């Protein structure tokens, strides 16, 4: 769908071949009982993936509004899924797709179990915007990079606010 909407479906097959999926099962502990405010389940982040699919049926997931003014609860809504665009797809789309920072807040006394399906480029795959998505009006925003090199950079700069920009950014965006 994404490839078609940009008229670059000819790259779909090679991109799928260069990607892999992994399912992560994630357990969050409840906040300490003496902590009145919500506990932190997952710190604010964007995903280091192309796409992430999450169960939409769990409370606690919050997404940062596009104007960055507030955290909005996502779901729960039985039977639905949440899909996040990851950093690598933002780079591939030359910045056309928005990556929404999200976090998990924990309330109550129960553990939270979630699962996430991450579709990511293979380690050796090069993330590069198709030439059709780059022109005078849309200059290249991220230099092409090997996925593994980006992940290495991210894990050694885990507190950096915008790892994609820090690693591969060519202009202010
Ligand atoms: O557990 C969730 O609902 C979100 C998990 C998440 O954002 C992630 O693993 O990247
Ligand atoms: Fe995430």
Coordinates of C-alpha atoms in Angstrom, one line a residue, residues 19-128:
X19 CA 13.6 -7.4 5.4
X20 CA 12.8 -9.8 8.2
X21 CA 10.2 -10.0 10.9
X22 CA 10.5 -10.8 14.6
X23 CA 7.9 -11.1 17.3
X24 CA 8.8 -9.8 20.7
X25 CA 6.9 -10.8 23.9
X26 CA 7.3 -8.0 26.4
X27 CA 6.6 -8.2 30.2
X28 CA 6.2 -5.0 32.2
X29 CA 6.2 -5.1 36.0
X30 CA 3.6 -3.0 37.9
X31 CA 4.8 0.2 39.4
X32 CA 6.0 0.0 43.1
X33 CA 2.9 0.2 45.4
X34 CA 4.2 3.3 47.1
X35 CA 4.3 5.2 43.8
X36 CA 1.1 7.1 43.4
X37 CA 1.7 8.4 39.8
X38 CA 1.9 6.1 36.8
X39 CA 5.1 4.0 36.5
X40 CA 7.2 4.0 33.4
X41 CA 6.8 0.8 31.4
X42 CA 8.7 1.9 28.3
X43 CA 10.5 5.2 28.0
X44 CA 9.5 7.5 25.1
X45 CA 11.0 6.2 21.9
X46 CA 10.5 5.6 18.2
X47 CA 10.9 2.1 16.8
X48 CA 14.1 1.0 15.1
X49 CA 12.2 -0.9 12.5
X50 CA 10.3 -0.4 9.2
X51 CA 6.9 -1.1 10.7
X52 CA 5.8 -2.3 14.1
X53 CA 2.4 -4.0 14.7
X54 CA 1.1 -4.0 18.2
X55 CA -2.0 -5.4 19.9
X56 CA -4.4 -2.5 20.3
X57 CA -6.2 -4.2 23.2
X58 CA -3.9 -3.2 26.0
X59 CA -4.1 -0.1 28.2
X60 CA -0.9 1.9 28.9
X61 CA 0.4 2.8 25.4
X62 CA 0.6 6.5 24.8
X63 CA 1.6 8.4 21.7
X64 CA 3.0 11.9 21.5
X65 CA 0.7 14.3 19.5
X66 CA 2.2 15.6 16.3
X67 CA 2.5 19.2 17.8
X68 CA 4.4 17.4 20.7
X69 CA 2.1 19.1 23.3
X70 CA 0.5 16.0 24.8
X71 CA 0.7 12.3 25.3
X72 CA -2.5 10.6 24.0
X73 CA -3.7 7.2 25.1
X74 CA -3.9 4.6 22.3
X75 CA -6.7 2.1 22.6
X76 CA -7.7 -0.2 24.1
X77 CA -10.0 -1.4 21.3
X78 CA -10.5 -5.1 21.0
X79 CA -9.7 -6.7 17.6
X80 CA -7.7 -3.7 16.4
X81 CA -4.0 -3.3 15.9
X82 CA -1.7 -0.3 16.2
X83 CA 0.9 0.2 13.5
X84 CA 3.9 2.4 14.0
X85 CA 6.2 3.6 11.3
X86 CA 9.8 3.0 12.4
X87 CA 13.0 5.1 11.8
X88 CA 14.1 3.1 8.8
X89 CA 10.9 3.5 7.0
X90 CA 11.0 7.3 7.6
X91 CA 14.5 7.3 6.1
X92 CA 13.3 5.2 3.1
X93 CA 10.3 7.5 2.5
X94 CA 12.7 10.5 2.5
X95 CA 10.9 11.9 5.5
X96 CA 7.4 11.6 4.1
X97 CA 6.2 9.2 6.8
X98 CA 6.0 10.5 10.4
X99 CA 7.5 8.5 13.3
X100 CA 5.4 8.9 16.4
X101 CA 7.2 8.8 19.7
X102 CA 5.4 6.5 22.1
X103 CA 5.8 5.1 25.6
X104 CA 4.1 2.7 28.0
X105 CA 2.8 3.9 31.3
X106 CA 2.0 1.4 34.0
X107 CA -0.9 1.8 36.5
X108 CA -2.4 -0.7 38.9
X109 CA -1.0 -3.8 40.4
X110 CA -0.8 -6.2 37.5
X111 CA 1.9 -7.1 35.1
X112 CA 1.4 -6.1 31.5
X113 CA 2.2 -8.6 28.8
X114 CA 2.3 -7.3 25.2
X115 CA 3.6 -8.6 21.9
X116 CA 5.0 -6.6 19.0
X117 CA 5.8 -7.7 15.5
X118 CA 8.7 -5.8 14.1
X119 CA 9.4 -5.7 10.3
X120 CA 13.0 -4.6 9.9
X121 CA 15.7 -4.4 7.2
X122 CA 18.1 -7.3 7.4
X123 CA 21.4 -6.4 9.0
X124 CA 23.3 -6.0 5.7
X125 CA 20.5 -4.3 3.9
X126 CA 21.0 -0.7 2.9
X127 CA 18.3 1.8 3.8
X128 CA 18.0 4.3 0.9

